[in-house]
Structures are given as C-alpha cells and as structure tokens.
DNA sequence: CTTACGGCCTGGGTGC
DNA sequence: TGCACCCAGGCCGTAA
C-alpha cells in the first residue's frame, strides 16, 4: 500500500509521539519478515528514540547514540503492501495480524500490523557497514530536474519501470507512477531514453505535484493504509488514472485503460498518453470537442 | 550490466 | 453458501 506520501504521513505522525521516548520492551508474533528477531528483542529495550525520518519508503526510527560498537543505531521498518505502524493505548484491542509490539516509557505502545507480511523490520547497528539504505536512488521531492533527467534518460527501460525502480527514485510506487504519467501525458511503455526535454520536465513537475498534493491529503487509502493514529488518507478521491479502468479521462473523455507494464497494472489514457509522444498535430478542435462532450 | 518473471502471504471481490 | 479464480499499494532472487 504505502508509497512515499503514505510513509511520509506515518512518519509525521510518529514524529509527534516517539522522539524522547524510551523503548522498554519488545514482543513479536510471527517473525518470518523480521531480520534477527532475537537480536532485536535482546538489544533494543532500553534505547531512547532520537528522531523518526523517512528514507524512500523506509521508516527510520533513530536511536540515541550509545558508545559501544555494535550497539543499536536505528530501527528500520518497511510497510510492504499492507503494513501499519501505529501508536496506541496498550490496552486497545489487538488487530488481527499484529506481529510486533514496542512498549514505550510514556505508557503507550508502538504496534506493527501486516496481514501479508511483505514488510520488513530490522535493526541498524553502529558498526555495520551501511544500513543498505544508501544504495537507493534520489528522493523525488529533493532532486533537481537535471538530476531527474539524467537518471531517466540514461536508461532503456520503460518509464513505468524506471519510476518504480527504487534505485532510480526512492519512494514512488504503482499509484503515484500512474498518476504522474497521466499528468505528464506520457505512455507508461515509453523508454526512458526516448523522452524529450519537454516530456521530462512535465514528468518531473507531475511527480512533484502529485506527491505534494497526496501528502497534503495524508495519502491514498485503497484498502489497508492508515497513518500512525489509525486514520485513513483522502488522496484516493483525487486519482485521475489509477483504479479508473473503463472510466472517462478527466481531460479528454476517452476511456482509461489498464495494461500490464513491468509486471504491474498500469492505468492510462490512450488518447492523452500515446506511444509516439505527443502527436505533431495536436487533436483538432472538432475532435476534442466531440470527445470532451461525452459524459 | 540489463530486463522479465515467479514467488512470497493473506484477504477481498467476482462469477459460476 | 461454497468455491475457484483473479487481483492487490512491494520487493527479491533467478534466468535470459
């Protein structure tokens, strides 16, 4: 579920509650998605939380520095498809598929729930050579248009695949890739290397606009997604392409199609987003008029 | 190096 | 009501 805007929303919620708190105890349910659960249960209790930040789709709970080499530095959580990280009253009913409990010294509890267990939980330690997070690409909200352009144009892969590749950009997922491509009027099967300057610029702007707007609306809730307080997002109401197969394009009235690109379902408008890029001759007034009138 | 594809796991929706 | 089947916001390992 969670892509950059959802993870950002969760992190902002956690930032209001976790920094300064000490983790008193750790308890796990199923642990097949947790890296070294015994090590976490042994070494995490007693740590004080310094900060919470987002790195791509990863949530990084930074812990106050301790001297000993090998001591814990951060708790790293990835929500996968169905992960939820919430701060609750420890006596609140336990949702199905809740597999991690972190007792806090303010009497609250941090819980991780994940029905499909595609998520990940692991500990970063002081001495370990990199947490693995540094291998990821640039954050789409922090990168420049020039950097964005060079990363996209260097590649032969389809633009949809590139947007989803966390080593190119970190944080984009299927929903925001489709939404960004719709806004930039680019077909998902176009090759990165084939994009014209103008298309790259529109895609860069489309990505930023979509992500900023989604963050403002606290993310998209299709099924499972909730923030740190268990609240759903609102951006799903603003989707223009994702999940709209068979519905009218808001720009031209054509029917939105769904095809498989890079193994993922991709929603796009076959009229606004063409393989050849924008046609030399823009659609005639007459044609546009006819199409746009259809409700 | 690239790209494509199956698999991981559970649940929800649909059609028979 | 039951059941088979398809689909799902992500990512990793393998194969070509």
Short mmCIF file of C-alpha atoms (C1' of nucleotides) in Angstrom, two decimals:
data_model
loop_
_atom_site.label_atom_id
_atom_site.label_comp_id
_atom_site.label_asym_id
_atom_site.label_seq_id
_atom_site.Cartn_x
_atom_site.Cartn_y
_atom_site.Cartn_z
CA UNK A 1 0.00 0.00 0.00
CA UNK A 2 2.24 2.59 1.22
CA UNK A 3 4.23 4.73 -1.13
CA UNK A 4 6.10 7.94 -0.41
CA UNK A 5 3.09 10.09 0.63
CA UNK A 6 1.68 7.40 2.91
CA UNK A 7 5.05 6.70 4.53
CA UNK A 8 5.63 10.45 4.91
CA UNK A 9 2.26 10.79 6.65
CA UNK A 10 3.02 7.91 9.00
CA UNK A 11 6.44 9.39 9.79
CA UNK A 12 4.97 12.82 10.55
CA UNK A 13 2.56 11.19 12.98
CA UNK A 14 5.34 9.21 14.63
CA UNK A 15 7.44 12.36 14.91
CA UNK A 16 4.81 13.84 17.20
CA UNK A 17 4.86 10.89 19.55
CA UNK A 18 8.13 8.98 19.55
CA UNK A 19 11.16 11.27 19.92
CA UNK A 20 12.40 11.31 23.50
CA UNK A 21 10.56 8.12 24.42
CA UNK A 22 12.38 5.05 25.64
CA UNK A 23 11.57 1.58 24.36
CA UNK A 24 11.02 -0.60 27.43
CA UNK A 25 10.15 -3.96 25.93
CA UNK A 26 9.76 -5.73 22.61
CA UNK A 27 7.36 -8.55 21.82
CA UNK A 28 6.91 -10.32 18.48
CA UNK A 29 4.27 -12.57 16.95
CA UNK A 30 5.25 -14.13 13.64
CA UNK A 31 8.83 -13.24 12.83
CA UNK A 32 9.42 -14.57 9.30
CA UNK A 33 9.59 -10.99 7.97
CA UNK A 34 11.86 -9.73 10.75
CA UNK A 35 15.63 -9.74 10.42
CA UNK A 36 17.23 -11.24 13.55
CA UNK A 37 14.20 -11.03 15.87
CA UNK A 38 16.15 -12.47 18.79
CA UNK A 39 18.80 -9.77 18.44
CA UNK A 40 16.15 -7.06 18.42
CA UNK A 41 14.40 -8.46 21.49
CA UNK A 42 17.73 -8.63 23.26
CA UNK A 43 19.31 -5.31 22.28
CA UNK A 44 16.55 -2.80 21.55
CA UNK A 45 14.97 -2.45 25.02
CA UNK A 46 16.45 0.50 26.92
CA UNK A 47 17.07 2.57 23.80
CA UNK A 48 15.75 6.10 23.63
CA UNK A 49 14.26 7.34 20.36
CA UNK A 50 16.06 10.41 18.99
CA UNK A 51 14.12 11.06 15.78
CA UNK A 52 11.97 9.47 13.11
CA UNK A 53 12.56 10.08 9.42
CA UNK A 54 11.58 8.70 6.03
CA UNK A 55 14.07 7.28 3.54
CA UNK A 56 12.20 6.39 0.37
CA UNK A 57 9.53 4.03 1.64
CA UNK A 58 11.55 3.08 4.71
CA UNK A 59 10.73 4.40 8.18
CA UNK A 60 13.90 5.03 10.16
CA UNK A 61 13.48 5.27 13.93
CA UNK A 62 16.80 6.73 15.01
CA UNK A 63 18.04 5.82 18.47
CA UNK A 64 20.18 7.93 20.77
CA UNK A 65 23.83 7.20 20.24
CA UNK A 66 25.49 4.77 22.58
CA UNK A 67 29.21 4.23 22.75
CA UNK A 68 29.71 0.52 22.33
CA UNK A 69 30.41 -0.64 18.80
CA UNK A 70 27.65 -2.94 17.64
CA UNK A 71 25.09 -1.09 19.70
CA UNK A 72 21.79 -0.30 18.11
CA UNK A 73 21.58 2.82 15.92
CA UNK A 74 18.11 2.65 14.35
CA UNK A 75 15.02 0.52 13.98
CA UNK A 76 14.15 0.29 10.29
CA UNK A 77 10.62 -0.56 9.18
CA UNK A 78 9.25 -1.08 5.68
CA UNK A 79 5.47 -1.36 5.40
CA UNK A 80 5.46 -3.56 2.30
CA UNK A 81 1.95 -3.75 0.87
CA UNK A 82 -0.20 -3.98 3.97
CA UNK A 83 1.95 -2.79 6.86
CA UNK A 84 0.59 -0.44 9.52
CA UNK A 85 2.67 1.22 12.22
CA UNK A 86 0.54 2.83 14.90
CA UNK A 87 0.91 4.27 18.39
CA UNK A 88 -1.90 3.11 20.65
CA UNK A 89 -3.03 2.51 24.17
CA UNK A 90 -1.51 -0.84 25.18
CA UNK A 91 -4.93 -1.99 26.36
CA UNK A 92 -6.55 -1.27 22.99
CA UNK A 93 -7.80 -4.39 21.20
CA UNK A 94 -5.09 -6.08 19.16
CA UNK A 95 -5.84 -6.02 15.44
CA UNK A 96 -5.52 -9.27 13.53
CA UNK A 97 -2.01 -9.82 12.10
CA UNK A 98 -0.28 -7.57 14.62
CA UNK A 99 3.19 -9.06 14.90
CA UNK A 100 5.34 -6.52 16.74
CA UNK A 101 4.78 -4.60 19.98
CA UNK A 102 7.15 -1.99 21.34
CA UNK A 103 6.27 -0.80 24.85
CA UNK A 104 7.15 2.87 25.43
CA UNK A 105 8.01 4.62 28.69
CA UNK A 106 5.05 7.01 28.39
CA UNK A 107 2.65 4.10 28.77
CA UNK A 108 1.81 3.88 25.08
CA UNK A 109 2.65 1.11 22.63
CA UNK A 110 4.03 1.13 19.09
CA UNK A 111 2.49 -1.71 17.08
CA UNK A 112 3.20 -3.21 13.68
CA UNK A 113 0.35 -4.92 11.82
CA UNK A 114 0.81 -6.57 8.41
CA UNK A 115 -1.55 -9.19 7.02
CA UNK A 116 0.60 -10.20 4.07
CA UNK A 117 3.91 -9.80 5.89
CA UNK A 118 5.59 -8.27 2.83
CA UNK A 119 7.01 -5.65 5.15
CA UNK A 120 10.38 -5.73 6.85
CA UNK A 121 11.69 -4.89 10.31
CA UNK A 122 15.37 -4.77 11.11
CA UNK A 123 17.93 -3.12 13.28
CA UNK A 124 20.79 -0.95 12.05
CA UNK A 125 23.89 -1.12 14.22
CA UNK A 126 26.77 1.28 14.66
CA UNK A 127 29.47 -0.87 13.19
CA UNK A 128 27.54 -2.49 10.38
CA UNK A 129 28.77 -1.31 7.00
CA UNK A 130 25.82 0.77 5.87
CA UNK A 131 22.19 0.00 6.52
CA UNK A 132 21.61 -0.79 2.86
CA UNK A 133 19.53 2.35 2.55
CA UNK A 134 22.32 4.29 0.85
CA UNK A 135 22.01 2.13 -2.27
CA UNK A 136 18.66 3.73 -3.08
CA UNK A 137 18.10 6.43 -5.67
CA UNK A 138 17.29 10.07 -5.07
CA UNK A 139 14.20 11.31 -3.26
CA UNK A 140 11.84 12.65 -5.94
CA UNK A 141 10.93 15.62 -3.75
CA UNK A 142 14.55 16.60 -3.17
CA UNK A 143 16.07 16.05 -6.58
CA UNK A 144 16.57 18.67 -9.27
CA UNK A 145 15.13 18.49 -12.76
CA UNK A 146 18.64 17.99 -14.17
CA UNK A 147 19.35 15.05 -11.87
CA UNK A 148 15.94 13.59 -12.59
CA UNK A 149 16.51 13.94 -16.34
CA UNK A 150 19.92 12.31 -16.33
CA UNK A 151 18.70 9.32 -14.32
CA UNK A 152 15.72 8.74 -16.61
CA UNK A 153 17.39 9.39 -19.93
CA UNK A 154 20.31 7.09 -19.19
CA UNK A 155 18.05 4.07 -19.27
CA UNK A 156 16.45 1.89 -21.93
CA UNK A 157 13.76 0.56 -19.63
CA UNK A 158 10.14 1.61 -19.81
CA UNK A 159 9.38 4.79 -17.96
CA UNK A 160 6.87 3.00 -15.76
CA UNK A 161 9.54 0.54 -14.65
CA UNK A 162 12.00 3.37 -14.03
CA UNK A 163 9.57 5.29 -11.84
CA UNK A 164 9.02 2.13 -9.78
CA UNK A 165 12.75 1.32 -9.53
CA UNK A 166 13.83 2.35 -6.03
CA UNK A 167 17.44 2.60 -7.24
CA UNK A 168 16.43 5.37 -9.65
CA UNK A 169 13.98 7.28 -7.49
CA UNK A 170 13.18 6.24 -3.94
CA UNK A 171 9.58 6.33 -2.81
CA UNK A 172 7.44 6.09 -5.94
CA UNK A 173 5.02 3.17 -6.23
CA UNK A 174 2.36 1.99 -8.63
CA UNK A 175 -0.32 4.57 -7.79
CA UNK A 176 1.88 7.66 -7.98
CA UNK A 177 3.73 6.40 -11.04
CA UNK A 178 0.44 6.12 -12.94
CA UNK A 179 -0.82 9.45 -11.61
CA UNK A 180 2.41 11.22 -12.56
CA UNK A 181 2.46 9.77 -16.07
CA UNK A 182 -1.16 10.81 -16.62
CA UNK A 183 -0.35 14.37 -15.59
CA UNK A 184 2.69 14.45 -17.87
CA UNK A 185 0.73 12.82 -20.74
CA UNK A 186 3.32 10.07 -21.16
CA UNK A 187 2.54 6.47 -22.13
CA UNK A 188 3.84 4.02 -19.47
CA UNK A 189 5.66 1.92 -22.10
CA UNK A 190 7.80 4.78 -23.41
CA UNK A 191 11.52 4.17 -22.93
CA UNK A 192 13.31 6.49 -20.54
CA UNK A 193 15.91 7.31 -23.18
CA UNK A 194 13.21 8.36 -25.66
CA UNK A 195 11.72 11.14 -23.57
CA UNK A 196 12.07 14.66 -24.95
CA UNK A 197 13.19 17.57 -22.78
CA UNK A 198 9.68 18.88 -22.55
CA UNK A 199 8.34 15.47 -21.52
CA UNK A 200 10.99 15.05 -18.86
CA UNK A 201 10.14 18.47 -17.47
CA UNK A 202 6.42 17.71 -17.38
CA UNK A 203 7.07 14.38 -15.73
CA UNK A 204 9.34 15.95 -13.12
CA UNK A 205 6.69 18.54 -12.34
CA UNK A 206 3.93 15.93 -12.43
CA UNK A 207 5.75 13.74 -9.94
CA UNK A 208 6.31 16.63 -7.54
CA UNK A 209 2.78 17.97 -7.81
CA UNK A 210 1.20 14.57 -7.28
CA UNK A 211 3.38 13.71 -4.31
CA UNK A 212 2.93 17.11 -2.63
CA UNK A 213 -0.81 17.02 -3.10
CA UNK A 214 -1.02 13.44 -1.83
CA UNK A 215 0.99 14.32 1.27
CA UNK A 216 -1.34 17.27 1.89
CA UNK A 217 -4.29 14.87 1.78
CA UNK A 218 -2.46 12.39 4.02
CA UNK A 219 -2.02 9.71 1.36
CA UNK A 220 -4.29 7.33 -0.54
CA UNK A 221 -6.31 4.70 1.31
CA UNK A 222 -7.32 1.96 -1.11
CA UNK A 223 -7.73 -0.80 1.43
CA UNK A 224 -5.40 -1.10 4.39
CA UNK A 225 -3.48 2.12 4.63
CA UNK A 226 -3.75 4.11 7.85
CA UNK A 227 -1.44 6.66 9.45
CA UNK A 228 0.21 6.47 12.87
CA UNK A 229 -3.12 7.30 14.52
CA UNK A 230 -5.04 4.72 12.51
CA UNK A 231 -6.64 7.38 10.27
CA UNK A 232 -7.19 6.88 6.54
CA UNK A 233 -5.98 9.23 3.81
CA UNK A 234 -8.03 11.17 1.26
CA UNK A 235 -5.95 11.30 -1.92
CA UNK A 236 -7.72 8.30 -3.48
CA UNK A 237 -10.55 10.74 -4.27
CA UNK A 238 -8.13 12.69 -6.48
CA UNK A 239 -6.85 9.81 -8.59
CA UNK A 240 -7.05 10.57 -12.31
CA UNK A 241 -5.81 7.25 -13.72
CA UNK A 242 -5.08 4.66 -11.03
CA UNK A 243 -8.08 2.40 -10.46
CA UNK A 244 -10.17 4.18 -13.12
CA UNK A 245 -10.18 1.49 -15.84
CA UNK A 246 -13.20 1.97 -18.12
CA UNK A 247 -13.97 5.42 -16.72
CA UNK A 248 -13.68 8.67 -18.68
CA UNK A 249 -10.40 10.56 -18.79
CA UNK A 250 -10.94 13.85 -16.95
CA UNK A 251 -9.02 15.69 -19.70
CA UNK A 252 -10.36 14.29 -22.97
CA UNK A 253 -13.22 11.93 -22.21
CA UNK A 254 -11.54 8.82 -23.66
CA UNK A 255 -11.80 5.62 -21.64
CA UNK A 256 -8.97 4.90 -19.21
CA UNK A 257 -7.28 1.58 -19.97
CA UNK A 258 -5.41 -0.89 -17.81
CA UNK A 259 -2.46 -2.83 -19.23
CA UNK A 260 0.46 -4.70 -17.66
CA UNK A 261 3.79 -2.87 -17.83
CA UNK A 262 6.86 -4.08 -15.95
CA UNK A 263 4.64 -6.75 -14.42
CA UNK A 264 2.39 -4.19 -12.77
CA UNK A 265 -1.04 -3.00 -13.76
CA UNK A 266 -0.81 0.40 -15.36
CA UNK A 267 -3.70 2.80 -15.86
CA UNK A 268 -3.53 5.45 -18.55
CA UNK A 269 -5.49 7.41 -21.13
CA UNK A 270 -4.78 6.03 -24.62
CA UNK A 271 -5.64 9.39 -26.15
CA UNK A 272 -3.64 11.76 -23.91
CA UNK A 273 -0.75 9.34 -23.37
CA UNK A 274 0.48 8.00 -26.70
CA UNK A 275 3.44 5.80 -27.53
CA UNK A 276 4.75 8.25 -30.11
CA UNK A 277 4.74 11.03 -27.61
CA UNK A 278 2.52 13.99 -28.26
CA UNK A 279 1.46 13.91 -31.90
CA UNK A 280 2.88 16.64 -34.09
CA UNK A 281 -0.60 17.71 -34.98
CA UNK A 282 -2.48 18.27 -31.75
CA UNK A 283 -6.02 16.88 -31.74
CA UNK A 284 -8.28 19.14 -33.78
CA UNK A 285 -10.76 21.36 -32.01
CA UNK A 286 -13.56 19.38 -33.55
CA UNK A 287 -12.27 16.06 -32.37
CA UNK A 288 -11.53 17.31 -28.90
CA UNK A 289 -14.91 18.94 -28.73
CA UNK A 290 -16.70 15.72 -29.70
CA UNK A 291 -14.72 13.66 -27.21
CA UNK A 292 -14.97 16.11 -24.36
CA UNK A 293 -18.73 16.34 -24.62
CA UNK A 294 -19.25 12.67 -23.94
CA UNK A 295 -20.11 12.21 -20.32
"C1'" DC B 1 25.27 -4.82 -16.75
"C1'" DT B 2 20.01 -5.08 -18.28
"C1'" DT B 3 15.13 -6.50 -18.19
"C1'" DA B 4 11.33 -10.01 -17.29
"C1'" DC B 5 9.08 -13.05 -14.34
"C1'" DG B 6 7.71 -16.02 -10.47
"C1'" DG B 7 7.15 -16.12 -5.70
"C1'" DC B 8 6.38 -14.55 -1.12
"C1'" DC B 9 1.45 -14.16 2.03
"C1'" DT B 10 -3.41 -13.07 3.05
"C1'" DG B 11 -7.80 -11.09 2.01
"C1'" DG B 12 -11.40 -9.08 -0.86
"C1'" DG B 13 -14.17 -9.18 -4.82
"C1'" DT B 14 -16.43 -11.60 -8.67
"C1'" DG B 15 -18.60 -15.06 -11.22
"C1'" DC B 16 -20.42 -19.68 -11.52
"C1'" DT C 1 -23.38 -20.80 0.73
"C1'" DG C 2 -19.30 -22.67 -1.46
"C1'" DC C 3 -15.52 -22.45 -4.33
"C1'" DA C 4 -12.27 -21.34 -7.89
"C1'" DC C 5 -10.05 -17.65 -9.68
"C1'" DC C 6 -8.11 -13.05 -10.16
"C1'" DC C 7 -6.39 -9.06 -8.13
"C1'" DA C 8 -3.73 -6.08 -4.77
"C1'" DG C 9 -0.06 -0.08 -2.75
"C1'" DG C 10 6.42 -4.03 -2.82
"C1'" DC C 11 10.47 -6.24 -3.46
"C1'" DC C 12 13.85 -10.07 -4.07
"C1'" DG C 13 16.06 -13.83 -6.42
"C1'" DT C 14 16.72 -16.09 -10.64
"C1'" DA C 15 17.12 -16.56 -15.52
"C1'" DA C 16 17.98 -14.98 -20.13
#
